[in-house]
Amino acid sequence: MGLPSGRQDRTPQEQLTELRGLADVDWPAVWAGPPLPGQGLDMWCARYGWASWSFERVPQARTDTGGEFVLNASGGRWAPVDAVSHWVRGAGAETAEDNPAVLEAAARGWPVYLTAACSPLESLAAVGHTAALEQSAPGRS
């Protein structure tokens, strides 16, 4: 069984910690986009406990809990950010024969990760964070 590139072997507890940390992020500032590489970008990332680790074309940041974010902006620009990608866990088959084993492993693991995610997501929704996230994202109404 093969894994796609990037760290995606996070435990449910790591996922829980990561999601709780997202509650303190200034999402309107993230959607506005990071500054260009250098000290400004480093300081911008540090506000959220992140560290920039790649900024060739698309800004990427690593959280203090080991998560990785990709900040995507239309047209290859840095701002405004219109999508944030983040992988917690993933697996892929190296061959078609591996597909059943991958699906079986996913079916076993999914309930544990879902349970871990529900509590912080419900808490964020209860205090209005999801509305702030959606309303501040470019192109959302």
mmCIF file of N, CA and C in Angstrom:
data_model
loop_
_atom_site.group_PDB
_atom_site.id
_atom_site.type_symbol
_atom_site.label_atom_id
_atom_site.label_comp_id
_atom_site.label_asym_id
_atom_site.label_seq_id
_atom_site.Cartn_x
_atom_site.Cartn_y
_atom_site.Cartn_z
ATOM 1 N N MET A 1 0.848 -1.167 0.000
ATOM 2 C CA MET A 1 0.000 0.000 0.000
ATOM 3 C C MET A 1 0.895 1.233 0.000
ATOM 4 N N GLY A 2 0.661 2.157 -0.889
ATOM 5 C CA GLY A 2 1.469 3.360 -0.980
ATOM 6 C C GLY A 2 0.733 4.567 -0.441
ATOM 7 N N LEU A 3 1.478 5.562 -0.067
ATOM 8 C CA LEU A 3 0.896 6.809 0.417
ATOM 9 C C LEU A 3 1.200 7.928 -0.552
ATOM 10 N N PRO A 4 0.245 8.842 -0.769
ATOM 11 C CA PRO A 4 0.543 10.025 -1.568
ATOM 12 C C PRO A 4 1.627 10.848 -0.876
ATOM 13 N N SER A 5 2.189 11.800 -1.594
ATOM 14 C CA SER A 5 3.262 12.603 -1.017
ATOM 15 C C SER A 5 2.753 13.434 0.144
ATOM 16 N N GLY A 6 3.654 13.782 1.037
ATOM 17 C CA GLY A 6 3.312 14.612 2.184
ATOM 18 C C GLY A 6 2.945 13.767 3.392
ATOM 19 N N ARG A 7 3.017 14.390 4.560
ATOM 20 C CA ARG A 7 2.712 13.681 5.798
ATOM 21 C C ARG A 7 1.203 13.577 5.948
ATOM 22 N N GLN A 8 0.715 12.362 5.976
ATOM 23 C CA GLN A 8 -0.720 12.167 6.098
ATOM 24 C C GLN A 8 -1.044 11.045 7.068
ATOM 25 N N ASP A 9 -0.165 10.789 7.981
ATOM 26 C CA ASP A 9 -0.358 9.700 8.928
ATOM 27 C C ASP A 9 -0.687 10.233 10.319
ATOM 28 N N ARG A 10 -1.457 11.282 10.371
ATOM 29 C CA ARG A 10 -1.796 11.924 11.644
ATOM 30 C C ARG A 10 -2.727 11.032 12.462
ATOM 31 N N THR A 11 -2.535 11.020 13.764
ATOM 32 C CA THR A 11 -3.418 10.259 14.642
ATOM 33 C C THR A 11 -4.696 11.059 14.879
ATOM 34 N N PRO A 12 -5.755 10.403 15.359
ATOM 35 C CA PRO A 12 -6.969 11.152 15.689
ATOM 36 C C PRO A 12 -6.710 12.257 16.717
ATOM 37 N N GLN A 13 -5.833 12.006 17.701
ATOM 38 C CA GLN A 13 -5.534 13.032 18.706
ATOM 39 C C GLN A 13 -4.812 14.222 18.072
ATOM 40 N N GLU A 14 -3.900 13.965 17.140
ATOM 41 C CA GLU A 14 -3.229 15.061 16.434
ATOM 42 C C GLU A 14 -4.239 15.863 15.616
ATOM 43 N N GLN A 15 -5.179 15.177 14.989
ATOM 44 C CA GLN A 15 -6.230 15.862 14.235
ATOM 45 C C GLN A 15 -7.052 16.748 15.157
ATOM 46 N N LEU A 16 -7.408 16.241 16.320
ATOM 47 C CA LEU A 16 -8.188 16.998 17.290
ATOM 48 C C LEU A 16 -7.442 18.261 17.715
ATOM 49 N N THR A 17 -6.169 18.132 18.032
ATOM 50 C CA THR A 17 -5.350 19.284 18.423
ATOM 51 C C THR A 17 -5.267 20.299 17.291
ATOM 52 N N GLU A 18 -5.072 19.809 16.070
ATOM 53 C CA GLU A 18 -4.983 20.681 14.893
ATOM 54 C C GLU A 18 -6.275 21.478 14.701
ATOM 55 N N LEU A 19 -7.406 20.802 14.776
ATOM 56 C CA LEU A 19 -8.689 21.477 14.577
ATOM 57 C C LEU A 19 -8.956 22.513 15.661
ATOM 58 N N ARG A 20 -8.609 22.191 16.891
ATOM 59 C CA ARG A 20 -8.802 23.165 17.977
ATOM 60 C C ARG A 20 -7.946 24.408 17.754
ATOM 61 N N GLY A 21 -6.742 24.226 17.227
ATOM 62 C CA GLY A 21 -5.866 25.360 16.955
ATOM 63 C C GLY A 21 -6.394 26.276 15.869
ATOM 64 N N LEU A 22 -7.195 25.749 14.951
ATOM 65 C CA LEU A 22 -7.734 26.567 13.864
ATOM 66 C C LEU A 22 -8.757 27.582 14.355
ATOM 67 N N ALA A 23 -9.293 27.370 15.542
ATOM 68 C CA ALA A 23 -10.277 28.302 16.089
ATOM 69 C C ALA A 23 -9.666 29.672 16.361
ATOM 70 N N ASP A 24 -8.369 29.725 16.603
ATOM 71 C CA ASP A 24 -7.710 30.984 16.948
ATOM 72 C C ASP A 24 -7.094 31.699 15.754
ATOM 73 N N VAL A 25 -7.276 31.161 14.568
ATOM 74 C CA VAL A 25 -6.704 31.771 13.364
ATOM 75 C C VAL A 25 -7.557 32.959 12.926
ATOM 76 N N ASP A 26 -6.910 34.036 12.542
ATOM 77 C CA ASP A 26 -7.597 35.214 11.994
ATOM 78 C C ASP A 26 -7.884 34.926 10.523
ATOM 79 N N TRP A 27 -9.009 34.253 10.252
ATOM 80 C CA TRP A 27 -9.302 33.808 8.893
ATOM 81 C C TRP A 27 -9.443 34.941 7.891
ATOM 82 N N PRO A 28 -10.021 36.097 8.231
ATOM 83 C CA PRO A 28 -10.030 37.187 7.246
ATOM 84 C C PRO A 28 -8.617 37.570 6.788
ATOM 85 N N ALA A 29 -7.637 37.523 7.705
ATOM 86 C CA ALA A 29 -6.251 37.826 7.320
ATOM 87 C C ALA A 29 -5.678 36.730 6.424
ATOM 88 N N VAL A 30 -6.056 35.478 6.669
ATOM 89 C CA VAL A 30 -5.589 34.382 5.814
ATOM 90 C C VAL A 30 -6.170 34.541 4.418
ATOM 91 N N TRP A 31 -7.477 34.822 4.331
ATOM 92 C CA TRP A 31 -8.103 34.986 3.011
ATOM 93 C C TRP A 31 -7.512 36.181 2.269
ATOM 94 N N ALA A 32 -7.099 37.215 3.000
ATOM 95 C CA ALA A 32 -6.492 38.389 2.358
ATOM 96 C C ALA A 32 -5.148 38.033 1.722
ATOM 97 N N GLY A 33 -4.504 37.001 2.243
ATOM 98 C CA GLY A 33 -3.252 36.527 1.656
ATOM 99 C C GLY A 33 -2.038 36.908 2.474
ATOM 100 N N PRO A 34 -1.001 36.078 2.395
ATOM 101 C CA PRO A 34 0.222 36.340 3.140
ATOM 102 C C PRO A 34 1.079 37.391 2.445
ATOM 103 N N PRO A 35 1.999 38.000 3.189
ATOM 104 C CA PRO A 35 2.971 38.892 2.553
ATOM 105 C C PRO A 35 3.963 38.074 1.725
ATOM 106 N N LEU A 36 4.730 38.756 0.930
ATOM 107 C CA LEU A 36 5.737 38.082 0.111
ATOM 108 C C LEU A 36 6.806 37.447 0.999
ATOM 109 N N PRO A 37 7.565 36.479 0.475
ATOM 110 C CA PRO A 37 8.564 35.777 1.279
ATOM 111 C C PRO A 37 9.544 36.729 1.955
ATOM 112 N N GLY A 38 10.001 36.289 3.100
ATOM 113 C CA GLY A 38 10.951 37.063 3.881
ATOM 114 C C GLY A 38 10.462 37.190 5.304
ATOM 115 N N GLN A 39 10.971 38.200 5.994
ATOM 116 C CA GLN A 39 10.631 38.380 7.398
ATOM 117 C C GLN A 39 9.138 38.606 7.591
ATOM 118 N N GLY A 40 8.500 39.337 6.683
ATOM 119 C CA GLY A 40 7.063 39.583 6.800
ATOM 120 C C GLY A 40 6.255 38.301 6.761
ATOM 121 N N LEU A 41 6.614 37.395 5.859
ATOM 122 C CA LEU A 41 5.921 36.108 5.768
ATOM 123 C C LEU A 41 6.169 35.286 7.024
ATOM 124 N N ASP A 42 7.400 35.281 7.499
ATOM 125 C CA ASP A 42 7.721 34.528 8.711
ATOM 126 C C ASP A 42 6.916 35.041 9.900
ATOM 127 N N MET A 43 6.806 36.351 10.030
ATOM 128 C CA MET A 43 6.044 36.941 11.131
ATOM 129 C C MET A 43 4.553 36.653 10.972
ATOM 130 N N TRP A 44 4.045 36.733 9.749
ATOM 131 C CA TRP A 44 2.636 36.457 9.472
ATOM 132 C C TRP A 44 2.305 35.022 9.872
ATOM 133 N N CYS A 45 3.144 34.072 9.476
ATOM 134 C CA CYS A 45 2.926 32.669 9.830
ATOM 135 C C CYS A 45 3.018 32.454 11.341
ATOM 136 N N ALA A 46 3.973 33.114 11.979
ATOM 137 C CA ALA A 46 4.182 32.943 13.414
ATOM 138 C C ALA A 46 2.962 33.368 14.229
ATOM 139 N N ARG A 47 2.162 34.311 13.706
ATOM 140 C CA ARG A 47 0.941 34.732 14.417
ATOM 141 C C ARG A 47 0.024 33.556 14.693
ATOM 142 N N TYR A 48 0.074 32.544 13.845
ATOM 143 C CA TYR A 48 -0.815 31.388 13.971
ATOM 144 C C TYR A 48 -0.087 30.135 14.451
ATOM 145 N N GLY A 49 1.179 30.282 14.802
ATOM 146 C CA GLY A 49 1.961 29.118 15.193
ATOM 147 C C GLY A 49 2.385 28.292 13.994
ATOM 148 N N TRP A 50 2.447 28.925 12.824
ATOM 149 C CA TRP A 50 2.831 28.246 11.587
ATOM 150 C C TRP A 50 4.256 28.642 11.218
ATOM 151 N N ALA A 51 4.857 27.874 10.343
ATOM 152 C CA ALA A 51 6.155 28.213 9.755
ATOM 153 C C ALA A 51 6.039 28.003 8.255
ATOM 154 N N SER A 52 6.489 28.987 7.473
ATOM 155 C CA SER A 52 6.449 28.802 6.019
ATOM 156 C C SER A 52 7.513 27.783 5.650
ATOM 157 N N TRP A 53 7.168 26.846 4.790
ATOM 158 C CA TRP A 53 8.150 25.838 4.403
ATOM 159 C C TRP A 53 8.308 25.736 2.902
ATOM 160 N N SER A 54 7.451 26.381 2.159
ATOM 161 C CA SER A 54 7.621 26.435 0.714
ATOM 162 C C SER A 54 6.860 27.646 0.209
ATOM 163 N N PHE A 55 7.501 28.408 -0.654
ATOM 164 C CA PHE A 55 6.815 29.582 -1.189
ATOM 165 C C PHE A 55 7.239 29.850 -2.624
ATOM 166 N N GLU A 56 7.684 28.803 -3.310
ATOM 167 C CA GLU A 56 8.114 28.965 -4.700
ATOM 168 C C GLU A 56 7.018 29.614 -5.539
ATOM 169 N N ARG A 57 5.874 28.976 -5.644
ATOM 170 C CA ARG A 57 4.746 29.500 -6.412
ATOM 171 C C ARG A 57 3.508 29.646 -5.553
ATOM 172 N N VAL A 58 3.302 28.668 -4.686
ATOM 173 C CA VAL A 58 2.116 28.627 -3.844
ATOM 174 C C VAL A 58 2.578 28.587 -2.392
ATOM 175 N N PRO A 59 2.120 29.529 -1.570
ATOM 176 C CA PRO A 59 2.543 29.528 -0.168
ATOM 177 C C PRO A 59 2.088 28.257 0.554
ATOM 178 N N GLN A 60 2.997 27.687 1.319
ATOM 179 C CA GLN A 60 2.686 26.512 2.120
ATOM 180 C C GLN A 60 3.224 26.737 3.518
ATOM 181 N N ALA A 61 2.468 26.280 4.502
ATOM 182 C CA ALA A 61 2.860 26.486 5.890
ATOM 183 C C ALA A 61 2.696 25.194 6.670
ATOM 184 N N ARG A 62 3.518 25.045 7.693
ATOM 185 C CA ARG A 62 3.430 23.901 8.597
ATOM 186 C C ARG A 62 3.020 24.432 9.967
ATOM 187 N N THR A 63 2.047 23.768 10.586
ATOM 188 C CA THR A 63 1.576 24.198 11.897
ATOM 189 C C THR A 63 2.490 23.669 12.990
ATOM 190 N N ASP A 64 2.317 24.200 14.194
ATOM 191 C CA ASP A 64 3.141 23.740 15.307
ATOM 192 C C ASP A 64 2.810 22.307 15.712
ATOM 193 N N THR A 65 1.692 21.780 15.231
ATOM 194 C CA THR A 65 1.343 20.391 15.518
ATOM 195 C C THR A 65 1.683 19.460 14.358
ATOM 196 N N GLY A 66 2.354 19.986 13.325
ATOM 197 C CA GLY A 66 2.813 19.155 12.223
ATOM 198 C C GLY A 66 1.920 19.122 11.004
ATOM 199 N N GLY A 67 0.799 19.825 11.046
ATOM 200 C CA GLY A 67 -0.079 19.876 9.880
ATOM 201 C C GLY A 67 0.516 20.751 8.792
ATOM 202 N N GLU A 68 0.078 20.529 7.576
ATOM 203 C CA GLU A 68 0.579 21.311 6.445
ATOM 204 C C GLU A 68 -0.590 21.908 5.681
ATOM 205 N N PHE A 69 -0.482 23.198 5.372
ATOM 206 C CA PHE A 69 -1.497 23.928 4.630
ATOM 207 C C PHE A 69 -0.925 24.416 3.312
ATOM 208 N N VAL A 70 -1.755 24.424 2.300
ATOM 209 C CA VAL A 70 -1.422 25.044 1.025
ATOM 210 C C VAL A 70 -2.425 26.170 0.832
ATOM 211 N N LEU A 71 -1.931 27.393 0.616
ATOM 212 C CA LEU A 71 -2.785 28.563 0.427
ATOM 213 C C LEU A 71 -2.841 28.868 -1.063
ATOM 214 N N ASN A 72 -3.985 28.620 -1.665
ATOM 215 C CA ASN A 72 -4.138 28.776 -3.111
ATOM 216 C C ASN A 72 -4.815 30.090 -3.453
ATOM 217 N N ALA A 73 -4.293 30.772 -4.453
ATOM 218 C CA ALA A 73 -4.892 32.008 -4.951
ATOM 219 C C ALA A 73 -5.054 31.880 -6.460
ATOM 220 N N SER A 74 -6.101 32.480 -6.988
ATOM 221 C CA SER A 74 -6.364 32.411 -8.428
ATOM 222 C C SER A 74 -5.271 33.102 -9.224
ATOM 223 N N GLY A 75 -5.003 32.585 -10.392
ATOM 224 C CA GLY A 75 -4.075 33.236 -11.304
ATOM 225 C C GLY A 75 -2.623 33.186 -10.893
ATOM 226 N N GLY A 76 -2.267 32.333 -9.936
ATOM 227 C CA GLY A 76 -0.875 32.209 -9.535
ATOM 228 C C GLY A 76 -0.379 33.334 -8.648
ATOM 229 N N ARG A 77 -1.281 34.221 -8.244
ATOM 230 C CA ARG A 77 -0.882 35.293 -7.329
ATOM 231 C C ARG A 77 -0.926 34.773 -5.897
ATOM 232 N N TRP A 78 -0.420 35.541 -4.975
ATOM 233 C CA TRP A 78 -0.434 35.154 -3.565
ATOM 234 C C TRP A 78 -1.708 35.590 -2.872
ATOM 235 N N ALA A 79 -2.368 36.602 -3.387
ATOM 236 C CA ALA A 79 -3.521 37.144 -2.685
ATOM 237 C C ALA A 79 -4.564 37.599 -3.694
ATOM 238 N N PRO A 80 -5.810 37.555 -3.349
ATOM 239 C CA PRO A 80 -6.320 36.946 -2.123
ATOM 240 C C PRO A 80 -6.328 35.427 -2.226
ATOM 241 N N VAL A 81 -6.246 34.786 -1.086
ATOM 242 C CA VAL A 81 -6.322 33.328 -1.015
ATOM 243 C C VAL A 81 -7.776 32.938 -1.238
ATOM 244 N N ASP A 82 -8.008 31.981 -2.133
ATOM 245 C CA ASP A 82 -9.387 31.557 -2.358
ATOM 246 C C ASP A 82 -9.639 30.108 -1.959
ATOM 247 N N ALA A 83 -8.600 29.400 -1.541
ATOM 248 C CA ALA A 83 -8.774 28.028 -1.057
ATOM 249 C C ALA A 83 -7.595 27.653 -0.165
ATOM 250 N N VAL A 84 -7.886 26.907 0.879
ATOM 251 C CA VAL A 84 -6.858 26.387 1.771
ATOM 252 C C VAL A 84 -6.977 24.871 1.751
ATOM 253 N N SER A 85 -5.879 24.197 1.431
ATOM 254 C CA SER A 85 -5.867 22.735 1.402
ATOM 255 C C SER A 85 -5.104 22.212 2.609
ATOM 256 N N HIS A 86 -5.628 21.152 3.189
ATOM 257 C CA HIS A 86 -4.998 20.552 4.364
ATOM 258 C C HIS A 86 -5.351 19.070 4.392
ATOM 259 N N TRP A 87 -4.345 18.223 4.425
ATOM 260 C CA TRP A 87 -4.558 16.781 4.515
ATOM 261 C C TRP A 87 -4.286 16.327 5.929
ATOM 262 N N VAL A 88 -5.165 15.500 6.457
ATOM 263 C CA VAL A 88 -4.948 14.904 7.767
ATOM 264 C C VAL A 88 -4.466 13.473 7.602
ATOM 265 N N ARG A 89 -5.136 12.749 6.735
ATOM 266 C CA ARG A 89 -4.801 11.337 6.562
ATOM 267 C C ARG A 89 -5.191 10.921 5.155
ATOM 268 N N GLY A 90 -4.384 10.093 4.552
ATOM 269 C CA GLY A 90 -4.712 9.600 3.226
ATOM 270 C C GLY A 90 -3.891 8.373 2.900
ATOM 271 N N ALA A 91 -4.394 7.587 1.986
ATOM 272 C CA ALA A 91 -3.673 6.406 1.531
ATOM 273 C C ALA A 91 -4.049 6.141 0.090
ATOM 274 N N GLY A 92 -3.160 5.523 -0.620
ATOM 275 C CA GLY A 92 -3.425 5.176 -2.001
ATOM 276 C C GLY A 92 -2.778 3.843 -2.327
ATOM 277 N N ALA A 93 -3.323 3.174 -3.296
ATOM 278 C CA ALA A 93 -2.801 1.876 -3.697
ATOM 279 C C ALA A 93 -1.711 2.051 -4.745
ATOM 280 N N GLU A 94 -0.669 1.259 -4.621
ATOM 281 C CA GLU A 94 0.388 1.269 -5.634
ATOM 282 C C GLU A 94 -0.044 0.496 -6.870
ATOM 283 N N THR A 95 -0.877 -0.513 -6.667
ATOM 284 C CA THR A 95 -1.399 -1.300 -7.788
ATOM 285 C C THR A 95 -2.893 -1.519 -7.575
ATOM 286 N N ALA A 96 -3.597 -1.895 -8.631
ATOM 287 C CA ALA A 96 -5.033 -2.156 -8.530
ATOM 288 C C ALA A 96 -5.328 -3.283 -7.537
ATOM 289 N N GLU A 97 -4.424 -4.218 -7.417
ATOM 290 C CA GLU A 97 -4.627 -5.328 -6.481
ATOM 291 C C GLU A 97 -4.631 -4.856 -5.029
ATOM 292 N N ASP A 98 -4.012 -3.709 -4.756
ATOM 293 C CA ASP A 98 -3.968 -3.168 -3.396
ATOM 294 C C ASP A 98 -5.245 -2.418 -3.019
ATOM 295 N N ASN A 99 -6.098 -2.107 -3.975
ATOM 296 C CA ASN A 99 -7.298 -1.313 -3.700
ATOM 297 C C ASN A 99 -8.165 -1.876 -2.580
ATOM 298 N N PRO A 100 -8.494 -3.177 -2.560
ATOM 299 C CA PRO A 100 -9.330 -3.686 -1.468
ATOM 300 C C PRO A 100 -8.711 -3.464 -0.087
ATOM 301 N N ALA A 101 -7.403 -3.634 0.034
ATOM 302 C CA ALA A 101 -6.741 -3.431 1.328
ATOM 303 C C ALA A 101 -6.801 -1.964 1.746
ATOM 304 N N VAL A 102 -6.649 -1.050 0.791
ATOM 305 C CA VAL A 102 -6.731 0.380 1.098
ATOM 306 C C VAL A 102 -8.139 0.726 1.570
ATOM 307 N N LEU A 103 -9.140 0.241 0.865
ATOM 308 C CA LEU A 103 -10.528 0.522 1.241
ATOM 309 C C LEU A 103 -10.873 -0.080 2.600
ATOM 310 N N GLU A 104 -10.370 -1.264 2.876
ATOM 311 C CA GLU A 104 -10.611 -1.904 4.167
ATOM 312 C C GLU A 104 -9.972 -1.100 5.301
ATOM 313 N N ALA A 105 -8.742 -0.652 5.094
ATOM 314 C CA ALA A 105 -8.058 0.157 6.113
ATOM 315 C C ALA A 105 -8.791 1.479 6.336
ATOM 316 N N ALA A 106 -9.268 2.084 5.263
ATOM 317 C CA ALA A 106 -10.009 3.342 5.388
ATOM 318 C C ALA A 106 -11.313 3.129 6.143
ATOM 319 N N ALA A 107 -12.009 2.053 5.864
ATOM 320 C CA ALA A 107 -13.274 1.764 6.544
ATOM 321 C C ALA A 107 -13.059 1.533 8.037
ATOM 322 N N ARG A 108 -11.941 0.924 8.409
ATOM 323 C CA ARG A 108 -11.635 0.712 9.827
ATOM 324 C C ARG A 108 -11.272 2.020 10.521
ATOM 325 N N GLY A 109 -10.490 2.855 9.864
ATOM 326 C CA GLY A 109 -9.993 4.078 10.498
ATOM 327 C C GLY A 109 -10.957 5.240 10.496
ATOM 328 N N TRP A 110 -11.824 5.331 9.502
ATOM 329 C CA TRP A 110 -12.690 6.492 9.336
ATOM 330 C C TRP A 110 -13.519 6.826 10.575
ATOM 331 N N PRO A 111 -14.205 5.882 11.229
ATOM 332 C CA PRO A 111 -15.027 6.247 12.388
ATOM 333 C C PRO A 111 -14.230 6.908 13.512
ATOM 334 N N VAL A 112 -13.000 6.477 13.719
ATOM 335 C CA VAL A 112 -12.171 7.051 14.785
ATOM 336 C C VAL A 112 -11.830 8.507 14.466
ATOM 337 N N TYR A 113 -11.465 8.789 13.218
ATOM 338 C CA TYR A 113 -11.131 10.154 12.815
ATOM 339 C C TYR A 113 -12.369 11.044 12.815
ATOM 340 N N LEU A 114 -13.488 10.507 12.389
ATOM 341 C CA LEU A 114 -14.730 11.274 12.380
ATOM 342 C C LEU A 114 -15.131 11.665 13.794
ATOM 343 N N THR A 115 -15.051 10.733 14.716
ATOM 344 C CA THR A 115 -15.375 11.017 16.112
ATOM 345 C C THR A 115 -14.453 12.100 16.671
ATOM 346 N N ALA A 116 -13.171 12.010 16.366
ATOM 347 C CA ALA A 116 -12.213 13.012 16.851
ATOM 348 C C ALA A 116 -12.512 14.390 16.287
ATOM 349 N N ALA A 117 -12.994 14.467 15.058
ATOM 350 C CA ALA A 117 -13.248 15.761 14.414
ATOM 351 C C ALA A 117 -14.552 16.400 14.866
ATOM 352 N N CYS A 118 -15.525 15.605 15.244
ATOM 353 C CA CYS A 118 -16.856 16.147 15.539
ATOM 354 C C CYS A 118 -16.864 17.142 16.690
ATOM 355 N N SER A 119 -16.195 16.836 17.777
ATOM 356 C CA SER A 119 -16.238 17.707 18.945
ATOM 357 C C SER A 119 -15.714 19.118 18.665
ATOM 358 N N PRO A 120 -14.508 19.280 18.125
ATOM 359 C CA PRO A 120 -14.049 20.653 17.880
ATOM 360 C C PRO A 120 -14.849 21.358 16.794
ATOM 361 N N LEU A 121 -15.323 20.630 15.796
ATOM 362 C CA LEU A 121 -16.112 21.278 14.748
ATOM 363 C C LEU A 121 -17.457 21.747 15.287
ATOM 364 N N GLU A 122 -18.066 20.954 16.163
ATOM 365 C CA GLU A 122 -19.315 21.379 16.790
ATOM 366 C C GLU A 122 -19.079 22.601 17.672
ATOM 367 N N SER A 123 -17.955 22.623 18.385
ATOM 368 C CA SER A 123 -17.628 23.777 19.233
ATOM 369 C C SER A 123 -17.429 25.033 18.398
ATOM 370 N N LEU A 124 -16.729 24.906 17.269
ATOM 371 C CA LEU A 124 -16.518 26.055 16.389
ATOM 372 C C LEU A 124 -17.845 26.570 15.856
ATOM 373 N N ALA A 125 -18.714 25.661 15.465
ATOM 374 C CA ALA A 125 -20.017 26.062 14.938
ATOM 375 C C ALA A 125 -20.844 26.746 16.019
ATOM 376 N N ALA A 126 -20.752 26.261 17.253
ATOM 377 C CA ALA A 126 -21.542 26.819 18.345
ATOM 378 C C ALA A 126 -21.165 28.259 18.657
ATOM 379 N N VAL A 127 -19.912 28.622 18.442
ATOM 380 C CA VAL A 127 -19.491 29.991 18.739
ATOM 381 C C VAL A 127 -19.405 30.853 17.491
ATOM 382 N N GLY A 128 -19.900 30.337 16.370
ATOM 383 C CA GLY A 128 -19.998 31.148 15.161
ATOM 384 C C GLY A 128 -18.770 31.193 14.289
ATOM 385 N N HIS A 129 -17.767 30.361 14.544
ATOM 386 C CA HIS A 129 -16.558 30.396 13.724
ATOM 387 C C HIS A 129 -16.808 29.972 12.290
ATOM 388 N N THR A 130 -17.713 29.028 12.050
ATOM 389 C CA THR A 130 -17.929 28.572 10.676
ATOM 390 C C THR A 130 -18.527 29.683 9.829
ATOM 391 N N ALA A 131 -19.422 30.476 10.402
ATOM 392 C CA ALA A 131 -19.992 31.593 9.645
ATOM 393 C C ALA A 131 -18.908 32.606 9.306
ATOM 394 N N ALA A 132 -18.029 32.884 10.247
ATOM 395 C CA ALA A 132 -16.942 33.833 9.986
ATOM 396 C C ALA A 132 -16.004 33.292 8.916
ATOM 397 N N LEU A 133 -15.732 31.997 8.959
ATOM 398 C CA LEU A 133 -14.881 31.384 7.943
ATOM 399 C C LEU A 133 -15.489 31.547 6.564
ATOM 400 N N GLU A 134 -16.755 31.203 6.428
ATOM 401 C CA GLU A 134 -17.405 31.236 5.122
ATOM 402 C C GLU A 134 -17.588 32.658 4.617
ATOM 403 N N GLN A 135 -17.985 33.579 5.475
ATOM 404 C CA GLN A 135 -18.253 34.942 5.034
ATOM 405 C C GLN A 135 -16.990 35.686 4.648
ATOM 406 N N SER A 136 -15.868 35.322 5.234
ATOM 407 C CA SER A 136 -14.651 36.066 4.940
ATOM 408 C C SER A 136 -13.891 35.506 3.746
ATOM 409 N N ALA A 137 -14.277 34.341 3.259
ATOM 410 C CA ALA A 137 -13.583 33.753 2.118
ATOM 411 C C ALA A 137 -13.960 34.492 0.844
ATOM 412 N N PRO A 138 -12.983 34.818 0.001
ATOM 413 C CA PRO A 138 -13.276 35.511 -1.248
ATOM 414 C C PRO A 138 -14.262 34.715 -2.097
ATOM 415 N N GLY A 139 -15.172 35.424 -2.723
ATOM 416 C CA GLY A 139 -16.126 34.786 -3.613
ATOM 417 C C GLY A 139 -17.280 34.113 -2.910
ATOM 418 N N ARG A 140 -17.367 34.261 -1.602
ATOM 419 C CA ARG A 140 -18.476 33.646 -0.858
ATOM 420 C C ARG A 140 -19.448 34.733 -0.450
ATOM 421 N N SER A 141 -20.705 34.396 -0.489
ATOM 422 C CA SER A 141 -21.711 35.384 -0.069
ATOM 423 C C SER A 141 -22.589 34.834 1.013
#
